[in-house]
Coordinates of N, CA and C in Angstrom, one line a residue:
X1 N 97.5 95.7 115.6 CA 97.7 94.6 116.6 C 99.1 94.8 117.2
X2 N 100.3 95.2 116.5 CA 101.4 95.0 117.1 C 101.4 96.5 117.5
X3 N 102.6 96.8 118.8 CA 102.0 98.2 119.4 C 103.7 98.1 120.1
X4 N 104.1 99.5 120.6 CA 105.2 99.6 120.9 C 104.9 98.8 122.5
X5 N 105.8 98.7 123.0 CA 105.9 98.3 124.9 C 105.0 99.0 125.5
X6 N 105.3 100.3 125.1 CA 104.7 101.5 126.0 C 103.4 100.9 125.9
X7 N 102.8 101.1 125.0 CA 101.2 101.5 124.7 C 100.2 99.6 124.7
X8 N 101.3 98.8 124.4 CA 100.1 97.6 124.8 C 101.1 96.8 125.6
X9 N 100.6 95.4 125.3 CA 100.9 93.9 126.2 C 102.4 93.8 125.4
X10 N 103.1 93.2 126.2 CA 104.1 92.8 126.0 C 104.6 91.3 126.2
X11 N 104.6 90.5 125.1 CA 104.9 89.0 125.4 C 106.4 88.8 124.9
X12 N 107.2 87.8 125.8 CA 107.9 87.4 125.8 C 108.3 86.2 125.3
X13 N 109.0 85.4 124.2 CA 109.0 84.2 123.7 C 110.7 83.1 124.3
X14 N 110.6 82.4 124.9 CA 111.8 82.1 125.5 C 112.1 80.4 124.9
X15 N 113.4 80.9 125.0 CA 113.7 79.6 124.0 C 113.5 78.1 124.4
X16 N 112.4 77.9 125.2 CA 111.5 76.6 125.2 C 110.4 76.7 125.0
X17 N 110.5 77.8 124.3 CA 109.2 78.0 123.2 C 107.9 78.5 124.4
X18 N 108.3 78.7 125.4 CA 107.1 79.3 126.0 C 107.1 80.8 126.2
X19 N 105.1 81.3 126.3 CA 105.3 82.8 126.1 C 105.3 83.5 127.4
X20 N 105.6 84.6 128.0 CA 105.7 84.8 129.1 C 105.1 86.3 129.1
X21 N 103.7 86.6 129.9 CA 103.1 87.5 129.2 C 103.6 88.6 130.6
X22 N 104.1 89.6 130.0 CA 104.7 90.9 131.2 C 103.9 91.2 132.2
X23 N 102.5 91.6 131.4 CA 101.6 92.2 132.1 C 101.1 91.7 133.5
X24 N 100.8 90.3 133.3 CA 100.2 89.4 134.5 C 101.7 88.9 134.9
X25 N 102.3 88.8 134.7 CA 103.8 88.2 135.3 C 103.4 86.5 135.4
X26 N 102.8 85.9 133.8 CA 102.4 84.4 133.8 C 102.9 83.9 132.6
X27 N 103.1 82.5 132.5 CA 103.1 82.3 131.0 C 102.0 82.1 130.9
X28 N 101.7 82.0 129.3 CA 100.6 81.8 128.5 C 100.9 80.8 127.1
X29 N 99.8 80.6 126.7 CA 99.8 80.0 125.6 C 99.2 80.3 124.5
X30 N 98.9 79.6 123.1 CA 99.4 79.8 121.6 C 97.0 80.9 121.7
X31 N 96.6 79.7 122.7 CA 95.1 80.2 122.9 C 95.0 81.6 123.8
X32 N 95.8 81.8 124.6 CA 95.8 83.1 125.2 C 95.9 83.9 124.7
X33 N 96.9 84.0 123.6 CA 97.2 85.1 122.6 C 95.8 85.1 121.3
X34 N 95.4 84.1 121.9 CA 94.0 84.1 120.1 C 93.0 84.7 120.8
X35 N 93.0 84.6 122.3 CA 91.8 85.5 123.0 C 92.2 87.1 122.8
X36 N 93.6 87.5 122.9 CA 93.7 88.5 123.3 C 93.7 89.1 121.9
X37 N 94.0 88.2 120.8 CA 93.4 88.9 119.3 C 92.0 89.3 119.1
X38 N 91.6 88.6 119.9 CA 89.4 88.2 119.5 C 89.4 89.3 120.7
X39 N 89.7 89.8 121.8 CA 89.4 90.9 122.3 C 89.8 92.2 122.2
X40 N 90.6 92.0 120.6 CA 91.1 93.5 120.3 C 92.1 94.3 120.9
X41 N 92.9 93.5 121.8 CA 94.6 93.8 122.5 C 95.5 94.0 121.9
X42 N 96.1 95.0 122.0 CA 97.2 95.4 121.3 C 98.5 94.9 122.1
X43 N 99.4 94.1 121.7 CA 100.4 93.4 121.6 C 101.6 93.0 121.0
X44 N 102.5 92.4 121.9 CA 103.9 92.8 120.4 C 104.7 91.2 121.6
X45 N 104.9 90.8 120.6 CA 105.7 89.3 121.1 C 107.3 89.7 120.6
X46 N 107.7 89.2 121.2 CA 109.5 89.4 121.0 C 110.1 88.1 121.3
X47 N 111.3 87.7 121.3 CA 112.5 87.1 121.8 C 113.3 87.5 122.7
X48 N 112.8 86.5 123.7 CA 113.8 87.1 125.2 C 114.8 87.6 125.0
X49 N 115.5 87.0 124.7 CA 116.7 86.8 124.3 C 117.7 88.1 123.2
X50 N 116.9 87.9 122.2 CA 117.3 89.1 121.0 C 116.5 90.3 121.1
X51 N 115.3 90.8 121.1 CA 114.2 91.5 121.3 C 113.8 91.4 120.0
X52 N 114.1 90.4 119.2 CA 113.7 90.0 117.9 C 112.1 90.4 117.9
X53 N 111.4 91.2 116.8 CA 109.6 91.1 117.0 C 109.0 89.6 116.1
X54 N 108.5 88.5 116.8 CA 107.9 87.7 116.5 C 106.5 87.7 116.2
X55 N 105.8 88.9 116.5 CA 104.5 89.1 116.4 C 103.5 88.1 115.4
X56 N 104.3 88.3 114.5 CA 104.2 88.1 112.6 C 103.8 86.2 112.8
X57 N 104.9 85.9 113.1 CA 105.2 84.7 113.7 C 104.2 84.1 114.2
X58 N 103.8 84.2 115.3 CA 103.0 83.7 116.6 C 101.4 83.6 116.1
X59 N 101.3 84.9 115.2 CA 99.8 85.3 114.4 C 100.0 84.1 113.1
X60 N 100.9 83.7 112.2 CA 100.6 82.8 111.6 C 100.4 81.6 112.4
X61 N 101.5 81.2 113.4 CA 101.4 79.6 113.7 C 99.7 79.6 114.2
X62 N 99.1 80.7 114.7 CA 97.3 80.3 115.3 C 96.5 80.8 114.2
X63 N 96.5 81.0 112.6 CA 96.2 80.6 111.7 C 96.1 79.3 111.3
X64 N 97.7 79.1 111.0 CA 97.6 77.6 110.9 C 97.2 76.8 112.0
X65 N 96.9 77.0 113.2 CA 96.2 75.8 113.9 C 94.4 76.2 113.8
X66 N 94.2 77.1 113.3 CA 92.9 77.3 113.2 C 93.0 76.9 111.7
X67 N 93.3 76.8 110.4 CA 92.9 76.2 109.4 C 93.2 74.7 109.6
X68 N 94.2 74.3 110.1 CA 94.2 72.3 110.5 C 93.0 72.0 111.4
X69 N 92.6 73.0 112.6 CA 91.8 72.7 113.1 C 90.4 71.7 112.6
X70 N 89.5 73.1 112.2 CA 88.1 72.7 111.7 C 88.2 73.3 110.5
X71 N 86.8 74.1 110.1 CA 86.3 74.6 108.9 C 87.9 75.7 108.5
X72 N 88.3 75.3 107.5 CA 88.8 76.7 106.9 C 88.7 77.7 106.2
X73 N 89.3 78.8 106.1 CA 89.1 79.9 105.3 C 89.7 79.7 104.3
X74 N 90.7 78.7 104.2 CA 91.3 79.4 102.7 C 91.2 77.7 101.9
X75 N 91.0 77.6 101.3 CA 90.9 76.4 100.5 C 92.8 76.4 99.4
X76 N 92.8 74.9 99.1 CA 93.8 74.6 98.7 C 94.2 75.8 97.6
X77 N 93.4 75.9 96.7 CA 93.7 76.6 95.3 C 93.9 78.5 95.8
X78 N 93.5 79.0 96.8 CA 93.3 80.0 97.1 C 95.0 80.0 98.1
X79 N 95.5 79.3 99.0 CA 96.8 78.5 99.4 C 97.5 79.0 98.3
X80 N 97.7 78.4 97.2 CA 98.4 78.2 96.6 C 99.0 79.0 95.8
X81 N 97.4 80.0 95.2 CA 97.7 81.3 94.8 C 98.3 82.2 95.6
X82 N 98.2 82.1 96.9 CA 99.1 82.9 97.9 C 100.3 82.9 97.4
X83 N 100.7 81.5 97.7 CA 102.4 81.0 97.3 C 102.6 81.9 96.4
X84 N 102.0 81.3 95.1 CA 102.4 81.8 93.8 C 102.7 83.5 93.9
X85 N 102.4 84.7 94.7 CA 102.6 86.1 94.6 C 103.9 86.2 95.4
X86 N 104.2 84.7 96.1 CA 105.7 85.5 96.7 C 106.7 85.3 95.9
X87 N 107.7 86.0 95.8 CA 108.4 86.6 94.6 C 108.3 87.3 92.7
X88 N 107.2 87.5 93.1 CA 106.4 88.0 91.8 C 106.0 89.7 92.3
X89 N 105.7 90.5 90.8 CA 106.2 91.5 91.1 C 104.6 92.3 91.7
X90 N 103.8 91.6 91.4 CA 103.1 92.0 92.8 C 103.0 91.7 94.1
X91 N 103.8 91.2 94.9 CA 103.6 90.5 95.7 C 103.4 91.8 96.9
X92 N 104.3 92.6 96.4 CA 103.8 93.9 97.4 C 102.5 94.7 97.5
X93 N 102.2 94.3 96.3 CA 100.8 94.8 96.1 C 99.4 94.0 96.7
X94 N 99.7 92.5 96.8 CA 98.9 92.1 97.0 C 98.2 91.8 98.8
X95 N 99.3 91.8 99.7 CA 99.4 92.6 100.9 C 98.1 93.5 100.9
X96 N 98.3 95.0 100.4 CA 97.6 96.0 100.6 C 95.8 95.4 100.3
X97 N 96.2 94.4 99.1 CA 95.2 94.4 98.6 C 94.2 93.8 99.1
X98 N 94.7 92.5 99.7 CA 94.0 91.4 100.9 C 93.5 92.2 102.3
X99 N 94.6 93.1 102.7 CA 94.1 94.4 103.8 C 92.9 95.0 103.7
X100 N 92.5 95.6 102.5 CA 91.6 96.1 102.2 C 90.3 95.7 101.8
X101 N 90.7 94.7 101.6 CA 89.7 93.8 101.4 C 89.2 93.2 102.0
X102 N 89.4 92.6 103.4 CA 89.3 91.9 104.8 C 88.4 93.4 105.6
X103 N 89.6 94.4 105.6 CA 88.9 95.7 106.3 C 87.5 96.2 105.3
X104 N 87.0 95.9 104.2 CA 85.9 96.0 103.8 C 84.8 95.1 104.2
X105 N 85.1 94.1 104.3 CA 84.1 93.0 104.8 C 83.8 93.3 106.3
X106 N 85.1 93.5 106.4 CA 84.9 93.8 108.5 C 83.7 94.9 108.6
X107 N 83.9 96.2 107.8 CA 83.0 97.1 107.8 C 81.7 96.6 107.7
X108 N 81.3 95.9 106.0 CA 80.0 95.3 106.2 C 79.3 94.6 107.5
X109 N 80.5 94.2 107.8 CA 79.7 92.7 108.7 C 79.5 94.0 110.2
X110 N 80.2 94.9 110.7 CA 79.4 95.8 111.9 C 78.9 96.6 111.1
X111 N 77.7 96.7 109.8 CA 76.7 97.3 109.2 C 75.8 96.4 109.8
X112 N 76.0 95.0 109.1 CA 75.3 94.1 109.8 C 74.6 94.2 111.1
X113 N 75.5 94.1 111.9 CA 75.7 94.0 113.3 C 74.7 95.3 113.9
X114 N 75.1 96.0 113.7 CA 74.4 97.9 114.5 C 73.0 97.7 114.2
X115 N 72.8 96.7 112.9 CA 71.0 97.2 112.2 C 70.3 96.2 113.2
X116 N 71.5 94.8 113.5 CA 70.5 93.6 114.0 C 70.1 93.9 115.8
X117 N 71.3 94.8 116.2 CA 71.5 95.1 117.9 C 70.3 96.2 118.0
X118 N 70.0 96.9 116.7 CA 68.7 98.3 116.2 C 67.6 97.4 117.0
X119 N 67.2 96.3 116.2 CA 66.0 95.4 115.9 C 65.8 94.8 117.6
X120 N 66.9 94.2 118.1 CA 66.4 93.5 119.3 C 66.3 94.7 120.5
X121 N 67.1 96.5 120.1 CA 67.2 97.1 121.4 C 65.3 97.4 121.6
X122 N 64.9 97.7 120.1 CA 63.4 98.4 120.1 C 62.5 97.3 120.5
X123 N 63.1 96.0 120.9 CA 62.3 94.8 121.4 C 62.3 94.2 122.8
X124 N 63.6 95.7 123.3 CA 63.6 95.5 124.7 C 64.4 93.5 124.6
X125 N 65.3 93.2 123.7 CA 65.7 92.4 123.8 C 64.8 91.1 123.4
X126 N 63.8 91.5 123.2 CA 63.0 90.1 122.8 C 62.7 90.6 121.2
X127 N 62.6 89.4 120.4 CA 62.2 89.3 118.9 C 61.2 88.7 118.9
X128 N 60.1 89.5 118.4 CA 58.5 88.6 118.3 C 58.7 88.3 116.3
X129 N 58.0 87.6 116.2 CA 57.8 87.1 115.3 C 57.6 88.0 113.8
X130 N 56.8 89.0 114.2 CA 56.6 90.0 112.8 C 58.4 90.7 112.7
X131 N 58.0 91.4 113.8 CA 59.5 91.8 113.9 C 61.0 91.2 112.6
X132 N 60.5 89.7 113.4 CA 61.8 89.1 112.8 C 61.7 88.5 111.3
X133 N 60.3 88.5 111.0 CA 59.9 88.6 109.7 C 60.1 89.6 108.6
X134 N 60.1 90.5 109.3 CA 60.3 91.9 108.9 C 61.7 92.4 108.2
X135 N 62.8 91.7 109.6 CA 64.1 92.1 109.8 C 65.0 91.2 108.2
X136 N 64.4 89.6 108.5 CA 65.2 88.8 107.1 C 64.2 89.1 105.5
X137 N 63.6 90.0 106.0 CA 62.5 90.5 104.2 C 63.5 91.6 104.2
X138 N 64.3 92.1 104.7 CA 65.2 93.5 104.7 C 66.3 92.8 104.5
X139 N 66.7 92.0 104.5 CA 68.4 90.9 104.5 C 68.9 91.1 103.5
X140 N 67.5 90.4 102.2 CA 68.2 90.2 100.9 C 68.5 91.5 100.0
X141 N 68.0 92.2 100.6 CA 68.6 94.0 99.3 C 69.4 94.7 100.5
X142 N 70.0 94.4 101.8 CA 70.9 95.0 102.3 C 71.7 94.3 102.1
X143 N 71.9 92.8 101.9 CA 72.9 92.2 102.2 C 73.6 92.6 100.1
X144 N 72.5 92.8 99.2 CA 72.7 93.2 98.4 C 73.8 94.2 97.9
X145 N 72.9 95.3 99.2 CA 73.6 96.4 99.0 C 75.3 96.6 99.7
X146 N 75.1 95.9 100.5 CA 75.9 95.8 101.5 C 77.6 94.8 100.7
X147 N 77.3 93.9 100.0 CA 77.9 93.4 98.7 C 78.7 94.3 97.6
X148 N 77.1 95.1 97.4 CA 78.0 96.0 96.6 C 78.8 96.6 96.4
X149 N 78.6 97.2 97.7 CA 79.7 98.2 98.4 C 81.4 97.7 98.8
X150 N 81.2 96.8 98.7 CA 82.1 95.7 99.2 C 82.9 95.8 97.7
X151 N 82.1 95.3 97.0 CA 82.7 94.9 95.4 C 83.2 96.1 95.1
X152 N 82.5 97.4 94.9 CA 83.1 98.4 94.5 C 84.3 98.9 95.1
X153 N 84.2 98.7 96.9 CA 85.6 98.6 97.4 C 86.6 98.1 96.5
X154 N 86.3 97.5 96.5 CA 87.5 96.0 96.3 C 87.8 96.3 94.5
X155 N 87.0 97.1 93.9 CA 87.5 97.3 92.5 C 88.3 99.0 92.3
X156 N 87.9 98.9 93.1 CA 88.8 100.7 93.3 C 90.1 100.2 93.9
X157 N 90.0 99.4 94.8 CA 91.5 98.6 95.4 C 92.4 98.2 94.3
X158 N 91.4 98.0 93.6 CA 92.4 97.1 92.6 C 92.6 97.9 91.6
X159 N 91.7 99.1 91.2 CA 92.6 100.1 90.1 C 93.6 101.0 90.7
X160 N 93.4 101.3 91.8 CA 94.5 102.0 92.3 C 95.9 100.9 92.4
X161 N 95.7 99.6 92.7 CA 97.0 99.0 92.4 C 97.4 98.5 90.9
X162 N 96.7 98.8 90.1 CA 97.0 98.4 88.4 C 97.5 100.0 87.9
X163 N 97.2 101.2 88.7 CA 97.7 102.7 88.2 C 99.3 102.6 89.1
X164 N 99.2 102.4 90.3 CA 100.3 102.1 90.8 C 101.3 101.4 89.9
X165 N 101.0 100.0 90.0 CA 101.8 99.6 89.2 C 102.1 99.8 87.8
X166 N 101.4 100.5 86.9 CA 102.0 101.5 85.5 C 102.3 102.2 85.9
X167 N 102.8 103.1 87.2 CA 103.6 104.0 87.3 C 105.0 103.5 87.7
X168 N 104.8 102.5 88.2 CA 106.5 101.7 88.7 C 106.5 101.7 87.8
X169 N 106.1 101.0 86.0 CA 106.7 100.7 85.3 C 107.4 101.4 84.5
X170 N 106.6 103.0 84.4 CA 107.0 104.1 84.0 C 108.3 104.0 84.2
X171 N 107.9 104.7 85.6 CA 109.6 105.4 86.3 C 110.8 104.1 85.9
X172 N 110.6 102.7 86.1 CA 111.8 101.8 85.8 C 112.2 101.8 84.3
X173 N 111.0 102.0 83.3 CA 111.1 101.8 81.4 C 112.0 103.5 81.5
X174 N 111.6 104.6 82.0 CA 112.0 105.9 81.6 C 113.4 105.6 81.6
X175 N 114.1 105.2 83.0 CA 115.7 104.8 83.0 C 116.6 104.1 81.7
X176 N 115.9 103.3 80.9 CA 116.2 102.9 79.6 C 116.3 104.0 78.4
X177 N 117.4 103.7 78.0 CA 116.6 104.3 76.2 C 117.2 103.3 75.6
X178 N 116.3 103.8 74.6 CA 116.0 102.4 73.9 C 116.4 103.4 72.0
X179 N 117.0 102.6 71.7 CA 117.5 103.3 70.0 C 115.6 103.2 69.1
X180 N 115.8 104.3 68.5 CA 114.1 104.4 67.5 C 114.8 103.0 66.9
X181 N 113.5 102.9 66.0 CA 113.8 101.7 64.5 C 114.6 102.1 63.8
X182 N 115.2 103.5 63.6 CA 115.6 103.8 62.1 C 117.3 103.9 62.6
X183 N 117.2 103.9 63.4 CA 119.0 104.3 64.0 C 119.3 103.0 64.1
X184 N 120.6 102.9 64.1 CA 121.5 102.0 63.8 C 122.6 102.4 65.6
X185 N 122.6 100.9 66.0 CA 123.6 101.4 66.9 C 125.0 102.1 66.9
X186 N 125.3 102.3 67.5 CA 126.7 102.8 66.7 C 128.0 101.7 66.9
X187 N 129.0 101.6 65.7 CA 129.9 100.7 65.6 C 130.9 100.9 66.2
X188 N 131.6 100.5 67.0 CA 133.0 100.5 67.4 C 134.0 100.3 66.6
X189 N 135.2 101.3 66.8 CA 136.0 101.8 66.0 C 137.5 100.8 66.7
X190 N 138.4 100.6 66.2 CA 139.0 99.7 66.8 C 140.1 99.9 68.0
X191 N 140.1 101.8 67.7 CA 140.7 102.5 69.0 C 139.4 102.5 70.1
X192 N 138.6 102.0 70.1 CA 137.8 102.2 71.7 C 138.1 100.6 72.7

C-alpha cells in the first residue's frame, strides 16, 4: 500500500487536517482514501509540512471508523489481546504473524472467487438451478479444504515464529555465563 512518490498517489495531510490528493490537484477525504484502498492504489500520505509518512496513521483512523461504524471485525477480547503484545517480547512477532495470516485467508477467499466466476462464465452468466445445486454440494469439502490449508498456513506461521524465537533466546542466553553448580564464585581479596 505505501509506495514511494514516484511510483503511486501522493496525499498530502495539512494542518487543518485536510488531505490534499497531488494527483487530481483536490482535496479529499478519510472515504476517498478507503476507495482508493478497496481499489488497490498504491499511496503514501505525508505531512505538508514535515514530509512526515502518516500512511500508518490515516489507515488506522478508517479502521477505526469502520469498527465504530457497523459490524466489526475485532471483538473486545481480541482488542485487547492486541494491546496486551505491545511491549511484550513478541510483539514483533506478532505483526508478521497477523500478516500472514490475513494474506492466507485473502488467498482462500480468490480460490473462492476464480471457482464461482468458473461456474457463472460456463453459464454464459446465468445460474440455472442444477448448476447452482451442484456448485453449494461442492462448498462444504472445498470450503473444508480450503480451511485447511489456511490452518496449516497459519501453523507453520507459527512454528517458524516459536524457532525464531528460541533462536533469539539462544544468541541472548549464549552472551551470559553462568557458574556450573559445583564452582563457587570467586571471593574478593581485599586488595581488589
Amino acid at each position: 500500500m505505501v509506495s514511494s512518490k514516484k511510483d503511486g498517489r501522493l496525499i498530502k495531510k495539512y494542518p487543518n487536517r485536510r488531505l490534499y490528493d497531488t494527483r487530481t490537484s483536490s482535496y479529499i477525504t478519510l472515504s476517498d482514501v478507503k476507495e482508493l484502498v478497496l481499489a488497490q492504489e498504491e499511496f503514501q500520505v505525508v505531512d505538508a509540512k514535515s514530509s512526515e509518512d502518516l500512511t500508518r496513521s490515516i489507515l488506522m483512523q478508517i479502521i477505526l471508523e469502520e469498527e465504530s461504524a457497523g459490524m466489526p471485525i475485532f471483538s473486545v477480547n481480541v482488542l485487547a489481546q492486541i494491546i496486551r503484545f505491545y511491549g511484550n517480547a513478541m510483539q514483533g512477532l506478532m505483526g508478521t504473524y497477523l500478516e500472514k495470516n490475513i494474506q492466507g485467508f485473502m488467498d482462500m477467499q480468490t480460490k473462492l472467487q476464480k471457482q464461482s466466476e468458473a461456474l457463472m462464465s460456463s453459464n454464459k452468466g446465468l445460474v440455472n438451478q442444477e448448476a447452482w445445486t451442484q456448485f453449494m454440494a461442492g462448498q462444504a469439502p472445498m470450503m473444508q479444504n480450503l480451511m485447511s490449508s489456511y490452518l496449516d498456513q497459519s501453523q507453520k506461521v507459527f512454528l517458524q515464529m516459536e524457532e525464531q524465537m528460541q533462536a533469539n533466546t539462544r544468541n541472548v542466553m549464549s552472551s551470559f555465563v553462568f557458574p556450573r553448580g559445583d564452582e563457587r564464585p570467586a571471593s574478593k581479596s581485599k586488595n581488589d
